[in-house]
Structures are given as structure tokens and as C-alpha cells.
C-alpha positions as MATLAB code, in Angstrom:
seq = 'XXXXXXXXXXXXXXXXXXXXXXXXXXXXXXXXXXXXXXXXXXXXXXXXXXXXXXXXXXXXXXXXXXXXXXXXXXXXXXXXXXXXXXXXXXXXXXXXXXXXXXXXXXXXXXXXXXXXXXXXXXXXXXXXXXXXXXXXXXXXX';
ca = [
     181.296  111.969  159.629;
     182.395  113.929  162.488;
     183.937  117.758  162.005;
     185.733  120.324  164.164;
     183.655  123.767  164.559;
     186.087  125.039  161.637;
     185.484  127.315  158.656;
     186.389  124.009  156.107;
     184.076  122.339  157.457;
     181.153  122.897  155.328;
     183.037  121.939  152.347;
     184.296  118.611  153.781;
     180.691  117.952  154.890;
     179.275  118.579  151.032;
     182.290  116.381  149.661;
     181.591  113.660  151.715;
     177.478  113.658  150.988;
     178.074  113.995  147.658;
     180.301  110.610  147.668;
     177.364  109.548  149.247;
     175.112  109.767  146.799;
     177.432  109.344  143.733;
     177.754  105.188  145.748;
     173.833  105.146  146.080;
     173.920  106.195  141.976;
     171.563  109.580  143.567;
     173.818  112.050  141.532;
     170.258  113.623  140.561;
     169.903  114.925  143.930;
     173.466  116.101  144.405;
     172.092  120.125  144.002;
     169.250  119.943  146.061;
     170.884  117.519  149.016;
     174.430  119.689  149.116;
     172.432  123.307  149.381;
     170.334  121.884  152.156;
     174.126  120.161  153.728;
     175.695  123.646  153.771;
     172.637  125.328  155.417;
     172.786  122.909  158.384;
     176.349  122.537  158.357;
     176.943  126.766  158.352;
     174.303  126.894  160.789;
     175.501  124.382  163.051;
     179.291  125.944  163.049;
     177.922  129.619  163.225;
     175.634  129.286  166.205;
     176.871  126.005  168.201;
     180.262  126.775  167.619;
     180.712  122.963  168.344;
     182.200  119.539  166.838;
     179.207  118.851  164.039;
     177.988  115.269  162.938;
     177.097  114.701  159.671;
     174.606  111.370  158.840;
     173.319  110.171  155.399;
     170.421  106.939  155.852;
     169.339  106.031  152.215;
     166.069  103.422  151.349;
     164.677  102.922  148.122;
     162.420  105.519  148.874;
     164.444  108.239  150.771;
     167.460  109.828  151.434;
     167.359  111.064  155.564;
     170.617  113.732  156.390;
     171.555  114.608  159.457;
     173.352  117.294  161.089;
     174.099  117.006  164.760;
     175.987  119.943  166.716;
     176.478  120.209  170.353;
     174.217  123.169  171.272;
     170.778  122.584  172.800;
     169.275  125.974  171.396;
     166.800  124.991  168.080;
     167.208  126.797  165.034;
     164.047  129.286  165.098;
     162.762  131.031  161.774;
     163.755  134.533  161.930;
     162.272  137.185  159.502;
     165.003  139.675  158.944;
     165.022  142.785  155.989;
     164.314  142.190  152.720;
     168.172  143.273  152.428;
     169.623  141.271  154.882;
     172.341  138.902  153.762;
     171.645  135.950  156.403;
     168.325  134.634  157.915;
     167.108  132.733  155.131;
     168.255  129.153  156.242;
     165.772  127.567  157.436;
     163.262  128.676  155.028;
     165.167  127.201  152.348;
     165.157  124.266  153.943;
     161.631  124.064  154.743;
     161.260  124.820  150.506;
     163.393  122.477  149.278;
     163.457  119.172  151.495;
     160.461  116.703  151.289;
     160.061  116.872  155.273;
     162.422  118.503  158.307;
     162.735  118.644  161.820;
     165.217  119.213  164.833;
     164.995  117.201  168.113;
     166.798  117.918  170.848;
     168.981  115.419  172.623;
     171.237  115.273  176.087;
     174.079  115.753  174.359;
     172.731  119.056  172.200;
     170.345  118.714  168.819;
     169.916  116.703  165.162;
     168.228  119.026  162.365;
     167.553  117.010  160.019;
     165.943  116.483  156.369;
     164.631  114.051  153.984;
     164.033  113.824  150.034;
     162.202  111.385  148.372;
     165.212  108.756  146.122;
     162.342  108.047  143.604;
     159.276  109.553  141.687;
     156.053  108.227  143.803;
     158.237  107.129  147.006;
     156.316  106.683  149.941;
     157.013  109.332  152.898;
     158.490  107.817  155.658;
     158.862  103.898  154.821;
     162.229  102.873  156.338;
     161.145   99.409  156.525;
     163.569   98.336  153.586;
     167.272   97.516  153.605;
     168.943  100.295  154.620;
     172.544  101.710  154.083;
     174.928  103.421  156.048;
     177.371  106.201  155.312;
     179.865  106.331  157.356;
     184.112  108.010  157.180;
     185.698  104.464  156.340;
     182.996  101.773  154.538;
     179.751  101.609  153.563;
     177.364   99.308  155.591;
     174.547   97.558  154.731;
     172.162   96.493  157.664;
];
């Protein structure tokens, strides 16, 4: 799903995850996965202030989101005030998601996160049938 750098979008990015994973029958993720969405999603309209891409790869063993933006600056960990209302992003992330990362590409960055779809799942094996998310069908490869 591709968004404008608007205020909305956050909200269209949850809605459409959350679809998602009510196809894939992972509505036992939806609190966990949709925090994590808005994070990246806020972040990614806050600092690249560019069109954002939103990705969702499910296996049988994990669900991979992610959040591409147009900027080529990487998220950093900041430590602000114990009273500061912002900051806390990426630490969040790095609590909640099974594994995360950003890699830069030419045309800006993917952050990205993963959560296991089942008790015991192996980290990492995207060796089985996967399927696609995408604005008008799902896909199976």
C-alpha cells in the first residue's frame, strides 16, 4: 500500500494491516502488529516527510512488515527526558517485535519488523508458500 506524507495516513496504514491479518486468520496479533505499524508509519511521515510504503509478507512461521519512506537518514535511538512526550519509537519497537532492522536503499530506506505467526516458529524460515498483501488482491506465490 502506498500513502501520501499526510496526517491520515497512519490510520489508513493500521486499517489496511489489520485486513491483513484478519485474511491470514492472525487477529491475535492485531495489538502488537498495529502499535509497531503506527510507530513506523508516524515516524516515516514525521521525519521523511515523503510518500510511505507499507508491506505485509506472511509464512507459517512469520509475519515480516514493512515501512518504506523516501528519506535516506536511519531512524537512530535517541534518549530524551524521562518527561518527554516523543523519542520512544524505536525502543518500542525493538521490545515488542521478534527481530527489526532498516536498510537503506537508492531510492531512501525500509524499517522493518517481524513476529513470529505461531508458538515455536522458526526465526527467519521464508522457505514456505508465501502471501502477498497488496491494495487490490491477495497473491499467493
Amino acid at each position: 500500500m502506498t500513502l501520501p506524507a499526510d496526517p491520515r495516513s497512519p490510520g489508513q496504514a493500521r486499517r489496511f494491516v489489520a485486513g491483513a491479518l484478519e485474511d491470514a486468520g492472525l487477529d491475535y496479533l492485531e495489538d502488537a502488529v498495529l502499535l509497531l505499524v503506527s510507530e513506523l508509519v508516524t515516524n516515516a511521515l514525521l521525519h521523511a516527510r515523503t510518500a510511505i510504503s507499507v508491506a505485509c509478507t506472511i509464512t507459517r512461521a512469520e509475519l515480516l512488515v514493512e515501512v518504506t519512506d523516501g528519506s535516506g537518514v536511519l531512524p537512530q535511538r535517541r534518549h530524551y527526558a524521562t518527561t518527554a512526550t516523543t523519542g520512544r519509537g524505536l525502543a518500542l519497537v525493538e521490545a515488542t517485535a521478534q527481530d527489526w532492522g532498516v536498510e537503506r536503499r537508492d531510492d531512501g530506506k525500509v524499517v522493518w519488523f517481524t513476529l513470529p505467526t505461531q508458538p515455536g516458529a522458526v526465526r527467519g524460515d521464508r522457505t514456505e508458500a508465501t502471501v502477498e498483501f497488496g491494495l487490490d488482491a491477495v497473491e499467493a506465490l
